[in-house]
Amino acid sequence: MIPQFRAYPQGNASTRLIQADLRVCSGVDICQSMLDTPSNRPALPAEIARRRTFAIISHPDAGKTTLTEKFLLFGGAIQMAGQVRAKGEARRTRSDFMAMEKDRGISVSASAMSFDFMNKGTNFRFNLVDTPGHSDFSEDTYRTLTAVDAAVMVIDGAKGVESQTQKLFEVCRMRDLPILTFCNKMDRESRDVFEIIDEIQENLAIDVTPASWPIGVGRDFIGCYDILRDRLELMDRADRNKVSESIAIEGLDDPKLAEHVPAALLEKLREDLEMVRELMPPLDAALMAEGSLTPIWFGSAINSFGVKELMDGIATYGPEPQIQSAEPRQILPEEPKVSGFVFKVQANMDPKHRDRVAFVRLASGHFTRGMKLTHVRSKKTMSVTNPVMFLAADRELAEEAWAGDIIGIPNHGQLRIGDTLTEGEAIRVSGIPSFAPELLQGVRAGDPMKSKHLEKALMQFAEEGAAKVFKPAIGSGFVVGVVGQLQFEVLASRIELEYGLPVRFEQSQFTSARWVNGDRQAVDKFTEANKQHIAHDHDGDIVYLTRLQWDIDRVDRDYPDVRLTATKEMMV
């Protein structure tokens, strides 16, 4: 059964979703009519409308990176998908490009990939961002989510909703991102499907509608019934890089079902689907666009099963490039002039060249190589002569890019997280936060003669957003702040690998840091009186280092004109 979509109120009363009947639409028309397009806005140019920019989020080990690999496989970007835990070359996943990621089989840095995907005669451009699942790297993930229009949430069929999934989901909720869900590892022993859906609805407070339904579980898992298109999808366990076999079915009473599905499983499938249609809402594009409903697909990423259906879902139901919030006005994707913002900086992606690449999400316009763009923070014009498109660490020169795309701009430190690039207009993209660190440690170079090198390395990582680096007003040395303990290990390993500098982190007397805001005179008086607690971050902003909560309470009491904040907007 294919759901019919009615007009739903969205925002104010004058804005209505265009009515869509999926039976008469095809290709981009589906997306055009289904998406949350207010009637007073023109349709997007075809090149922009075919873009889908999304992030993959999940708890560590739910199968995010494996799913990314299969996306690339089905998009035709790679010939053989790497696995995170495998032998030899098969283990080299594309999205984990750092030495540490390859060794440990975890993602510690967000990576971007662009590739084409054919769906119903339309060639879509997918811009996919694989994010670290580990909570110690949540700030990188948070910033990444400011650069995408939708998120794919991966859930482990045996474990359901885990703690990190919940945290990342809260971030998506704050940004009203539409979410598509993929329940992975169905070929292993997993929980009851209704139980998983129930848990998502209760823990994440979002309605769920199944887009497919698993047949069997664990060893008995043979495939899925595609609810949206009335098709039977069968899994091939022998070849992991093969697209599943698809059989057209005329409803659940079709005799063809009995030829492929064992009687006991078929009976259970019919019972389950009857309950689904009675109890669960149909897929409604308006509710999905506002983030209150998520469609769920079931499958097994490692066996390439269910992935193609999920990609079809992203193409059909995923949002086109959206309006970007900025100061003093919003940026519309269809504007002819180019604008974009830096959401991530990655140093030393290629250790052979001390390079630094700024990841830029284009918010509007049609960008071409060699364009001159204004760097809004410094008011300088920069010529973008060698922009790159990514396939994780592999990159190629980008001759052109459109709103929705993610490009890399190699630079020597001019571009920082939160910077906006435009064709002259002074607009600044807002909403990219920097969080106060939760752990602070002092850092020393193994060789005291190399402290200058250490300063350079630390500043580079601070600009990348990998850590906060504070220079205390009194004494020498630096205090490094991070969100989680694992980040210290990653930093030490990267400084040694990329700069040839062994370093050691040591206990600091301080436990947290707050940015100091307020009237200039009040701040000067405050810093003069509290010199032993004052430091500056890599942007030169004043930071108050604290030992106890009492320190913060004391400032609130004694200096009413000074504000201490735990976040800083990364917009200079």
Coordinates of C-alpha atoms in Angstrom, one line a residue:
M1 CA 0.0 0.0 0.0
I2 CA 1.4 3.4 -1.0
P3 CA 0.5 6.2 1.4
Q4 CA -1.4 9.3 0.0
F5 CA -0.1 12.6 1.3
R6 CA -2.5 15.4 2.3
A7 CA -1.8 19.0 2.8
Y8 CA -0.7 19.7 6.3
P9 CA -0.3 23.1 8.1
Q10 CA 3.4 23.8 8.5
G11 CA 4.5 27.0 10.3
N12 CA 1.9 29.7 9.8
A13 CA -1.5 29.2 8.2
S14 CA -0.6 30.6 4.8
T15 CA 2.1 28.0 4.3
R16 CA 0.8 24.6 3.1
L17 CA 2.5 21.5 1.9
I18 CA 1.8 20.9 -1.8
Q19 CA -0.5 17.9 -2.2
A20 CA 1.3 14.9 -3.5
D21 CA 0.0 11.7 -4.9
L22 CA 2.9 9.3 -5.2
R23 CA 1.2 7.3 -7.9
V24 CA 1.6 10.0 -10.6
C25 CA 4.9 11.5 -9.5
S26 CA 8.3 10.2 -10.5
G27 CA 11.9 11.1 -10.0
V28 CA 12.6 14.6 -8.7
D29 CA 8.9 15.4 -9.0
I30 CA 8.2 13.2 -6.0
C31 CA 10.7 15.1 -4.0
Q32 CA 9.6 18.5 -5.3
S33 CA 6.0 17.9 -4.3
M34 CA 6.6 16.0 -1.1
L35 CA 9.1 18.3 0.5
D36 CA 8.3 21.0 2.9
T37 CA 8.1 23.7 0.2
P38 CA 6.0 26.7 1.1
S39 CA 3.9 27.8 -1.8
N40 CA 5.4 31.3 -1.9
R41 CA 8.9 30.0 -2.6
P42 CA 10.0 29.1 -6.1
A43 CA 11.1 25.6 -6.9
L44 CA 14.8 25.1 -6.5
P45 CA 17.0 24.9 -9.7
A46 CA 17.3 21.2 -10.8
E47 CA 21.0 21.0 -9.9
I48 CA 20.3 22.1 -6.3
A49 CA 17.1 20.0 -6.0
R50 CA 19.0 16.8 -6.7
R51 CA 21.4 17.3 -3.8
R52 CA 20.9 15.4 -0.5
T53 CA 23.2 16.3 2.3
F54 CA 23.0 14.1 5.4
A55 CA 25.0 12.8 8.4
I56 CA 25.0 9.3 9.8
I57 CA 24.7 9.1 13.6
S58 CA 24.7 6.3 16.1
H59 CA 26.2 4.8 19.2
P60 CA 29.7 3.3 18.6
D61 CA 29.7 -0.1 17.0
A62 CA 26.1 0.1 15.6
G63 CA 27.5 -0.2 12.1
K64 CA 27.7 3.4 11.0
T65 CA 31.0 3.2 9.1
T66 CA 30.1 -0.2 7.5
L67 CA 26.8 1.4 6.3
T68 CA 28.8 4.4 4.8
E69 CA 31.0 1.9 2.9
K70 CA 27.9 0.2 1.4
F71 CA 26.5 3.6 0.4
L72 CA 29.7 4.2 -1.6
L73 CA 29.5 0.7 -3.1
F74 CA 25.9 1.2 -4.3
G75 CA 26.7 4.7 -5.5
G76 CA 29.4 3.2 -7.6
A77 CA 32.1 5.1 -5.8
I78 CA 34.1 2.1 -4.8
Q79 CA 34.5 -1.5 -6.1
M80 CA 34.8 -3.4 -2.8
A81 CA 33.5 -2.2 0.6
G82 CA 36.0 -2.2 3.5
Q83 CA 35.0 -3.6 6.8
V84 CA 35.9 -2.1 10.1
R85 CA 36.8 -5.5 11.6
A86 CA 38.3 -7.7 8.9
K87 CA 41.6 -8.9 7.6
G88 CA 44.1 -7.2 5.3
E89 CA 43.0 -4.8 2.7
A90 CA 39.3 -5.6 3.2
R91 CA 39.7 -3.8 6.5
R92 CA 40.6 -0.4 5.0
T93 CA 37.4 1.5 5.3
R94 CA 37.3 4.7 3.2
S95 CA 35.8 7.0 5.9
D96 CA 38.3 6.1 8.7
F97 CA 41.5 7.7 7.3
M98 CA 43.6 8.6 10.3
A99 CA 46.2 6.0 11.4
M100 CA 44.5 5.7 14.8
E101 CA 41.1 5.1 13.2
K102 CA 42.6 2.3 11.1
D103 CA 44.3 0.7 14.0
R104 CA 41.4 0.8 16.5
G105 CA 38.5 0.3 14.1
I106 CA 36.7 3.4 15.5
S107 CA 35.9 6.8 13.9
V108 CA 37.4 9.7 15.8
S109 CA 36.8 12.4 13.2
A110 CA 33.9 13.3 10.9
S111 CA 34.6 12.7 7.2
A112 CA 32.7 13.9 4.2
M113 CA 32.0 12.0 0.9
S114 CA 30.2 13.0 -2.3
F115 CA 28.9 10.5 -4.9
D116 CA 26.1 10.1 -7.4
F117 CA 23.1 7.7 -6.9
M118 CA 20.5 6.8 -9.6
N119 CA 16.9 6.6 -8.4
K120 CA 13.9 6.2 -10.8
G121 CA 15.7 7.8 -13.7
T122 CA 17.0 10.8 -11.7
N123 CA 20.7 11.1 -10.8
F124 CA 20.9 12.3 -7.2
R125 CA 24.0 13.8 -5.6
F126 CA 24.6 12.4 -2.1
N127 CA 26.8 14.4 0.3
L128 CA 27.3 12.1 3.2
V129 CA 29.1 12.8 6.5
D130 CA 30.2 9.9 8.7
T131 CA 30.5 11.2 12.3
P132 CA 32.3 9.8 15.3
G133 CA 29.9 7.8 17.5
H134 CA 32.1 8.0 20.6
S135 CA 30.8 10.5 23.1
D136 CA 34.4 11.9 23.6
F137 CA 34.1 13.4 20.1
S138 CA 30.6 14.7 20.4
E139 CA 31.6 18.3 19.8
D140 CA 32.9 17.4 16.3
T141 CA 29.6 15.6 15.7
Y142 CA 27.5 18.5 17.0
R143 CA 29.2 20.9 14.6
T144 CA 28.9 18.5 11.7
L145 CA 25.1 18.4 12.2
T146 CA 25.0 22.2 11.6
A147 CA 26.1 21.5 8.0
V148 CA 23.5 18.8 7.0
D149 CA 19.8 18.8 6.1
A150 CA 18.9 15.4 7.5
A151 CA 20.3 12.6 9.6
V152 CA 20.3 8.8 9.2
M153 CA 20.2 7.2 12.7
V154 CA 21.6 3.7 12.8
I155 CA 20.4 1.4 15.6
D156 CA 21.8 -2.0 16.5
G157 CA 18.9 -4.6 16.3
A158 CA 20.2 -6.4 19.5
K159 CA 20.8 -3.3 21.6
G160 CA 18.1 -0.8 20.5
V161 CA 18.5 2.8 21.5
E162 CA 21.8 3.4 23.3
S163 CA 23.0 6.4 25.4
Q164 CA 25.0 8.1 22.6
T165 CA 22.2 7.6 20.1
Q166 CA 20.0 9.5 22.6
K167 CA 22.4 12.4 23.0
L168 CA 22.9 12.8 19.2
F169 CA 19.2 12.6 18.7
E170 CA 18.7 15.5 21.1
V171 CA 21.0 17.6 18.9
C172 CA 19.0 16.7 15.8
R173 CA 15.9 17.6 17.8
M174 CA 17.3 21.0 18.7
R175 CA 18.0 21.6 15.0
D176 CA 14.6 20.1 13.8
L177 CA 16.5 17.8 11.5
P178 CA 14.4 15.2 9.6
I179 CA 15.5 11.7 10.6
L180 CA 15.5 8.4 8.7
T181 CA 16.2 5.3 10.8
F182 CA 18.1 2.1 9.8
C183 CA 17.9 -0.9 12.1
N184 CA 21.1 -2.8 11.5
K185 CA 22.4 -6.3 12.2
M186 CA 19.1 -8.1 11.6
D187 CA 21.0 -11.2 10.5
R188 CA 22.2 -11.6 14.1
E189 CA 20.1 -12.5 17.1
S190 CA 18.1 -9.3 17.7
R191 CA 15.2 -8.1 19.8
D192 CA 11.5 -8.2 18.8
V193 CA 10.8 -5.7 16.1
F194 CA 7.7 -4.2 17.9
E195 CA 9.9 -3.8 21.0
I196 CA 12.6 -1.9 19.1
I197 CA 10.0 0.5 17.6
D198 CA 8.4 0.9 21.0
E199 CA 11.7 1.8 22.5
I200 CA 12.5 4.4 19.8
Q201 CA 9.0 6.0 20.3
E202 CA 9.4 6.1 24.1
N203 CA 13.0 7.1 24.5
L204 CA 13.2 9.6 21.7
A205 CA 9.7 10.8 21.7
I206 CA 9.2 10.5 18.0
D207 CA 6.6 8.6 16.0
V208 CA 7.9 5.7 13.9
T209 CA 6.5 4.2 10.7
P210 CA 8.0 1.1 9.2
A211 CA 9.2 1.4 5.6
S212 CA 10.1 -2.3 5.5
W213 CA 9.5 -5.3 7.7
P214 CA 12.0 -8.1 8.5
I215 CA 11.1 -11.7 7.7
G216 CA 12.7 -14.0 10.3
V217 CA 15.4 -13.0 12.7
G218 CA 19.1 -14.0 13.3
R219 CA 19.8 -17.3 11.5
D220 CA 16.2 -17.5 10.1
F221 CA 16.5 -13.9 8.7
I222 CA 15.8 -14.3 4.9
G223 CA 15.0 -10.7 3.9
C224 CA 12.4 -7.9 4.2
Y225 CA 9.0 -7.0 2.9
D226 CA 9.1 -3.5 1.4
I227 CA 5.9 -1.9 2.7
L228 CA 6.3 1.3 0.6
R229 CA 6.6 -0.5 -2.8
D230 CA 4.9 -3.9 -2.1
R231 CA 8.0 -5.9 -2.9
L232 CA 9.8 -8.9 -1.4
E233 CA 13.5 -8.3 -0.8
L234 CA 15.6 -11.5 -0.3
M235 CA 19.1 -11.4 1.2
D236 CA 22.0 -13.3 -0.3
R237 CA 24.3 -14.4 2.5
A238 CA 27.0 -15.7 0.1
D239 CA 28.0 -12.5 -1.6
R240 CA 28.3 -9.5 0.8
N241 CA 28.8 -7.0 -2.0
K242 CA 25.7 -8.0 -4.0
V243 CA 22.4 -6.0 -4.2
S244 CA 19.6 -8.1 -2.8
E245 CA 17.1 -9.9 -5.1
S246 CA 13.8 -8.0 -5.4
I247 CA 10.5 -9.6 -6.3
A248 CA 7.3 -7.6 -7.2
I249 CA 4.3 -8.7 -5.1
E250 CA 0.7 -7.9 -5.5
G251 CA -0.2 -7.5 -1.8
L252 CA 0.2 -10.0 1.0
D253 CA -2.2 -12.6 -0.6
D254 CA 0.0 -13.0 -3.7
P255 CA 0.8 -16.8 -4.2
K256 CA 4.3 -15.9 -5.2
L257 CA 5.1 -15.1 -1.5
A258 CA 4.7 -18.8 -0.6
E259 CA 7.3 -19.8 -3.2
H260 CA 10.0 -17.8 -1.4
V261 CA 9.0 -17.6 2.3
P262 CA 8.6 -20.6 4.6
A263 CA 5.0 -21.1 5.8
A264 CA 5.6 -20.3 9.5
L265 CA 7.5 -17.0 8.6
L266 CA 4.8 -16.1 6.1
E267 CA 2.0 -16.4 8.6
K268 CA 4.0 -14.3 11.2
L269 CA 4.7 -11.7 8.4
R270 CA 0.9 -11.4 7.6
E271 CA 0.0 -11.1 11.3
D272 CA 2.7 -8.5 12.0
L273 CA 1.8 -6.3 9.0
E274 CA -1.8 -6.4 9.9
M275 CA -0.9 -5.0 13.3
V276 CA 1.5 -2.4 11.7
R277 CA -1.3 -1.1 9.5
E278 CA -3.7 -0.9 12.5
L279 CA -1.4 0.6 15.0
M280 CA 1.2 2.7 13.2
P281 CA 0.9 6.0 11.4
P282 CA 1.4 6.0 7.6
L283 CA 4.5 7.8 6.2
D284 CA 3.6 11.5 6.1
A285 CA 6.1 13.8 4.4
A286 CA 5.1 16.9 6.3
L287 CA 5.5 15.3 9.8
M288 CA 8.9 13.8 8.7
A289 CA 10.1 17.2 7.4
E290 CA 9.5 18.8 10.8
G291 CA 11.2 16.0 12.6
S292 CA 8.3 14.4 14.5
L293 CA 8.1 11.2 12.4
T294 CA 10.8 8.8 11.3
P295 CA 10.5 6.0 8.8
I296 CA 12.5 2.9 9.7
W297 CA 14.2 0.4 7.4
F298 CA 15.5 -3.0 8.5
G299 CA 18.6 -4.8 7.1
S300 CA 22.2 -5.9 7.5
A301 CA 24.8 -3.4 6.3
I302 CA 27.6 -5.9 6.3
N303 CA 25.6 -8.2 4.0
S304 CA 24.6 -5.1 1.8
F305 CA 21.0 -5.9 2.7
G306 CA 18.4 -3.1 3.1
V307 CA 21.0 -0.4 2.1
K308 CA 19.7 0.2 -1.4
E309 CA 16.1 0.6 0.0
L310 CA 17.4 3.1 2.5
M311 CA 19.2 5.1 -0.2
D312 CA 16.0 5.1 -2.3
G313 CA 14.3 6.4 0.8
I314 CA 16.8 9.2 1.2
A315 CA 16.4 10.2 -2.4
T316 CA 12.6 10.2 -2.3
Y317 CA 11.9 11.5 1.2
G318 CA 15.1 13.3 2.2
P319 CA 15.0 17.1 2.2
E320 CA 16.6 19.3 -0.5
P321 CA 19.2 21.9 0.6
Q322 CA 17.5 24.0 3.3
I323 CA 17.4 27.7 4.3
Q324 CA 20.5 28.5 6.4
S325 CA 20.2 30.7 9.5
A326 CA 22.5 33.7 9.5
E327 CA 23.0 37.3 10.7
P328 CA 21.5 39.8 9.6
R329 CA 19.3 37.7 7.3
Q330 CA 18.7 34.0 6.3
I331 CA 20.4 32.5 3.3
L332 CA 18.2 30.8 0.7
P333 CA 19.7 28.0 -1.3
E334 CA 18.4 29.3 -4.6
E335 CA 20.1 32.7 -4.3
P336 CA 22.4 33.2 -7.3
K337 CA 25.4 34.5 -5.2
V338 CA 27.6 32.0 -3.6
S339 CA 27.9 31.7 0.2
G340 CA 29.1 29.0 2.5
F341 CA 30.5 28.4 6.0
V342 CA 33.3 26.4 7.6
F343 CA 32.0 23.7 9.9
K344 CA 35.2 21.7 10.3
V345 CA 39.0 22.1 9.9
Q346 CA 41.2 19.1 9.5
A347 CA 45.0 19.4 9.8
N348 CA 47.4 17.0 8.2
M349 CA 44.9 14.9 6.2
D350 CA 47.9 14.2 4.0
P351 CA 51.0 13.8 6.3
K352 CA 53.3 14.3 3.3
H353 CA 52.1 18.0 3.0
R354 CA 51.6 20.0 6.2
D355 CA 48.2 20.8 4.9
R356 CA 45.1 22.1 6.5
V357 CA 41.7 21.7 4.8
A358 CA 38.6 23.7 5.8
F359 CA 35.4 21.8 5.1
V360 CA 32.9 24.3 3.7
R361 CA 29.1 23.7 3.3
L362 CA 27.8 25.8 0.5
A363 CA 24.6 27.5 1.5
S364 CA 23.7 29.1 -1.8
G365 CA 24.7 29.7 -5.4
H366 CA 26.8 28.0 -8.0
F367 CA 30.5 27.9 -7.2
T368 CA 33.2 27.5 -9.8
R369 CA 36.9 26.9 -9.3
G370 CA 39.0 30.1 -9.2
M371 CA 36.2 32.2 -7.8
K372 CA 37.1 35.1 -5.6
L373 CA 35.2 35.0 -2.3
T374 CA 35.1 37.4 0.7
H375 CA 36.3 36.1 4.0
V376 CA 33.7 37.9 6.2
R377 CA 35.7 37.8 9.4
S378 CA 38.9 39.4 8.0
K379 CA 37.1 41.3 5.2
K380 CA 39.8 40.0 2.8
T381 CA 39.2 38.5 -0.6
M382 CA 40.5 35.0 -1.2
S383 CA 40.9 33.3 -4.5
V384 CA 39.7 29.6 -4.3
T385 CA 42.0 28.0 -6.9
N386 CA 42.2 24.4 -5.6
P387 CA 38.9 23.4 -4.0
V388 CA 38.5 19.7 -3.5
M389 CA 35.6 17.2 -3.3
F390 CA 36.1 14.3 -0.9
L391 CA 35.9 10.6 -0.7
A392 CA 37.2 10.6 2.9
A393 CA 41.0 11.1 2.6
D394 CA 41.0 10.8 -1.2
R395 CA 40.2 14.0 -3.0
E396 CA 39.9 15.4 -6.4
L397 CA 39.8 19.0 -7.7
A398 CA 36.2 20.4 -7.7
E399 CA 35.6 22.3 -10.9
E400 CA 32.2 23.4 -9.6
A401 CA 29.8 22.9 -6.7
W402 CA 26.2 23.9 -5.8
A403 CA 24.3 24.8 -2.7
G404 CA 24.2 21.7 -0.5
D405 CA 27.6 20.5 -1.5
I406 CA 30.6 20.1 0.9
I407 CA 33.9 21.2 -0.5
G408 CA 37.4 21.4 1.0
I409 CA 39.5 24.5 0.8
P410 CA 43.2 23.9 1.5
N411 CA 44.6 26.9 3.4
H412 CA 47.4 27.9 5.8
G413 CA 45.3 28.8 8.7
Q414 CA 43.2 31.7 7.4
L415 CA 40.0 29.7 7.7
R416 CA 38.6 28.7 11.1
I417 CA 35.5 26.9 12.2
G418 CA 32.4 29.3 12.0
D419 CA 33.9 31.5 9.2
T420 CA 31.5 32.5 6.4
L421 CA 32.6 33.0 2.8
T422 CA 30.4 35.1 0.5
E423 CA 30.6 37.1 -2.8
G424 CA 31.0 40.3 -1.0
E425 CA 27.9 40.6 1.4
A426 CA 28.7 40.7 5.1
I427 CA 26.5 37.8 6.2
R428 CA 27.5 35.5 9.0
V429 CA 26.2 32.0 9.5
S430 CA 25.1 31.5 13.1
G431 CA 24.6 28.6 15.3
I432 CA 28.0 26.8 15.3
P433 CA 28.9 26.4 19.0
S434 CA 32.1 25.8 20.9
F435 CA 31.6 24.0 24.2
A436 CA 33.5 24.5 27.5
P437 CA 35.8 21.4 28.0
E438 CA 35.0 19.0 30.8
L439 CA 38.6 17.8 31.4
L440 CA 41.7 20.0 31.7
Q441 CA 45.4 18.9 31.7
G442 CA 48.8 20.6 31.4
V443 CA 51.0 19.5 28.5
R444 CA 54.8 19.3 28.1
A445 CA 57.1 18.4 25.2
G446 CA 59.4 15.4 25.9
D447 CA 62.2 17.6 24.7
P448 CA 62.2 21.0 26.4
M449 CA 64.0 22.6 23.4
K450 CA 60.9 21.9 21.2
S451 CA 58.4 23.9 23.1
K452 CA 58.0 26.3 20.1
H453 CA 57.0 23.3 17.9
L454 CA 54.6 22.1 20.6
E455 CA 52.9 25.6 20.6
K456 CA 52.5 25.4 16.8
A457 CA 51.0 21.9 17.0
L458 CA 48.6 22.9 19.8
M459 CA 47.4 26.0 17.9
Q460 CA 46.8 23.9 14.8
F461 CA 44.6 21.4 16.8
A462 CA 42.8 24.3 18.5
E463 CA 41.8 25.8 15.2
E464 CA 40.8 22.4 14.0
G465 CA 38.4 22.2 17.0
A466 CA 40.1 19.0 18.2
A467 CA 40.8 20.5 21.6
K468 CA 40.7 23.8 23.5
V469 CA 44.1 25.3 24.2
F470 CA 44.5 27.9 26.9
K471 CA 47.5 30.1 27.7
P472 CA 47.5 31.1 31.4
A473 CA 48.2 34.7 32.1
I474 CA 50.7 33.7 34.8
G475 CA 53.4 31.1 34.2
S476 CA 54.5 29.2 31.1
G477 CA 53.1 26.2 29.3
F478 CA 49.6 25.5 28.1
V479 CA 46.4 24.0 29.5
V480 CA 44.6 21.7 27.1
G481 CA 40.8 21.1 27.5
V482 CA 38.8 18.3 26.0
V483 CA 35.3 16.7 26.3
G484 CA 36.5 13.1 27.0
Q485 CA 39.6 11.2 28.1
L486 CA 40.1 9.5 24.7
Q487 CA 40.7 12.8 23.1
F488 CA 44.0 13.2 25.1
E489 CA 45.2 9.9 23.7
V490 CA 44.2 10.9 20.2
L491 CA 46.0 14.3 20.6
A492 CA 49.2 12.7 22.0
S493 CA 49.2 10.1 19.2
R494 CA 48.6 12.7 16.5
I495 CA 51.2 15.2 17.8
E496 CA 53.8 12.4 17.8
L497 CA 52.8 11.1 14.3
E498 CA 52.3 14.4 12.6
Y499 CA 54.9 16.5 14.2
G500 CA 57.4 13.9 15.5
L501 CA 57.0 15.3 19.0
P502 CA 56.6 13.0 22.0
V503 CA 54.4 14.8 24.6
R504 CA 53.0 14.0 28.0
F505 CA 49.8 15.3 29.6
E506 CA 49.9 16.0 33.3
Q507 CA 47.4 16.8 36.0
S508 CA 46.2 20.4 36.1
Q509 CA 45.1 22.3 39.2
F510 CA 42.1 23.5 37.2
T511 CA 39.0 21.4 36.5
S512 CA 36.9 23.5 34.1
A513 CA 36.9 26.7 32.0
R514 CA 34.4 29.4 31.3
W515 CA 34.4 32.3 28.8
V516 CA 34.3 35.8 30.3
N517 CA 31.7 38.2 28.8
G518 CA 30.5 41.6 29.9
D519 CA 31.2 45.4 29.8
R520 CA 34.9 46.2 28.9
Q521 CA 35.6 48.0 32.2
A522 CA 34.0 45.3 34.4
V523 CA 35.9 42.6 32.6
D524 CA 39.3 44.5 32.9
K525 CA 38.6 45.0 36.7
F526 CA 37.7 41.3 37.0
T527 CA 40.8 40.0 35.1
E528 CA 43.1 42.2 37.1
A529 CA 41.8 40.9 40.4
N530 CA 41.8 37.2 39.4
K531 CA 45.1 36.9 37.4
Q532 CA 45.9 33.5 38.7
H533 CA 42.7 32.1 37.2
I534 CA 42.8 34.0 33.8
A535 CA 43.9 32.5 30.5
H536 CA 43.3 33.2 26.8
D537 CA 42.1 30.8 24.2
H538 CA 43.5 30.5 20.7
D539 CA 41.2 33.3 19.4
G540 CA 42.5 35.6 22.2
D541 CA 39.3 35.5 24.1
I542 CA 39.5 35.7 27.9
V543 CA 38.8 32.5 29.8
Y544 CA 38.3 32.0 33.6
L545 CA 39.9 28.6 34.8
T546 CA 38.1 27.2 37.8
R547 CA 39.0 24.6 40.4
L548 CA 35.6 24.2 42.1
Q549 CA 31.9 25.2 41.5
W550 CA 32.5 27.6 44.4
D551 CA 34.8 29.7 42.1
I552 CA 31.9 30.2 39.6
D553 CA 29.4 31.0 42.3
R554 CA 31.8 33.5 43.8
V555 CA 32.1 35.3 40.5
D556 CA 28.3 35.4 40.1
R557 CA 28.1 36.9 43.6
D558 CA 31.0 39.4 43.6
Y559 CA 31.0 40.5 40.0
P560 CA 27.3 41.0 38.8
D561 CA 28.4 42.8 35.6
V562 CA 30.5 39.8 34.4
R563 CA 29.0 36.7 32.8
L564 CA 30.7 33.3 32.7
T565 CA 29.4 31.1 29.8
A566 CA 30.0 27.4 29.0
T567 CA 29.5 27.9 25.2
K568 CA 30.9 30.3 22.7
E569 CA 29.4 31.0 19.3
M570 CA 32.1 30.3 16.7
M571 CA 31.3 33.4 14.7
V572 CA 33.8 36.2 15.1

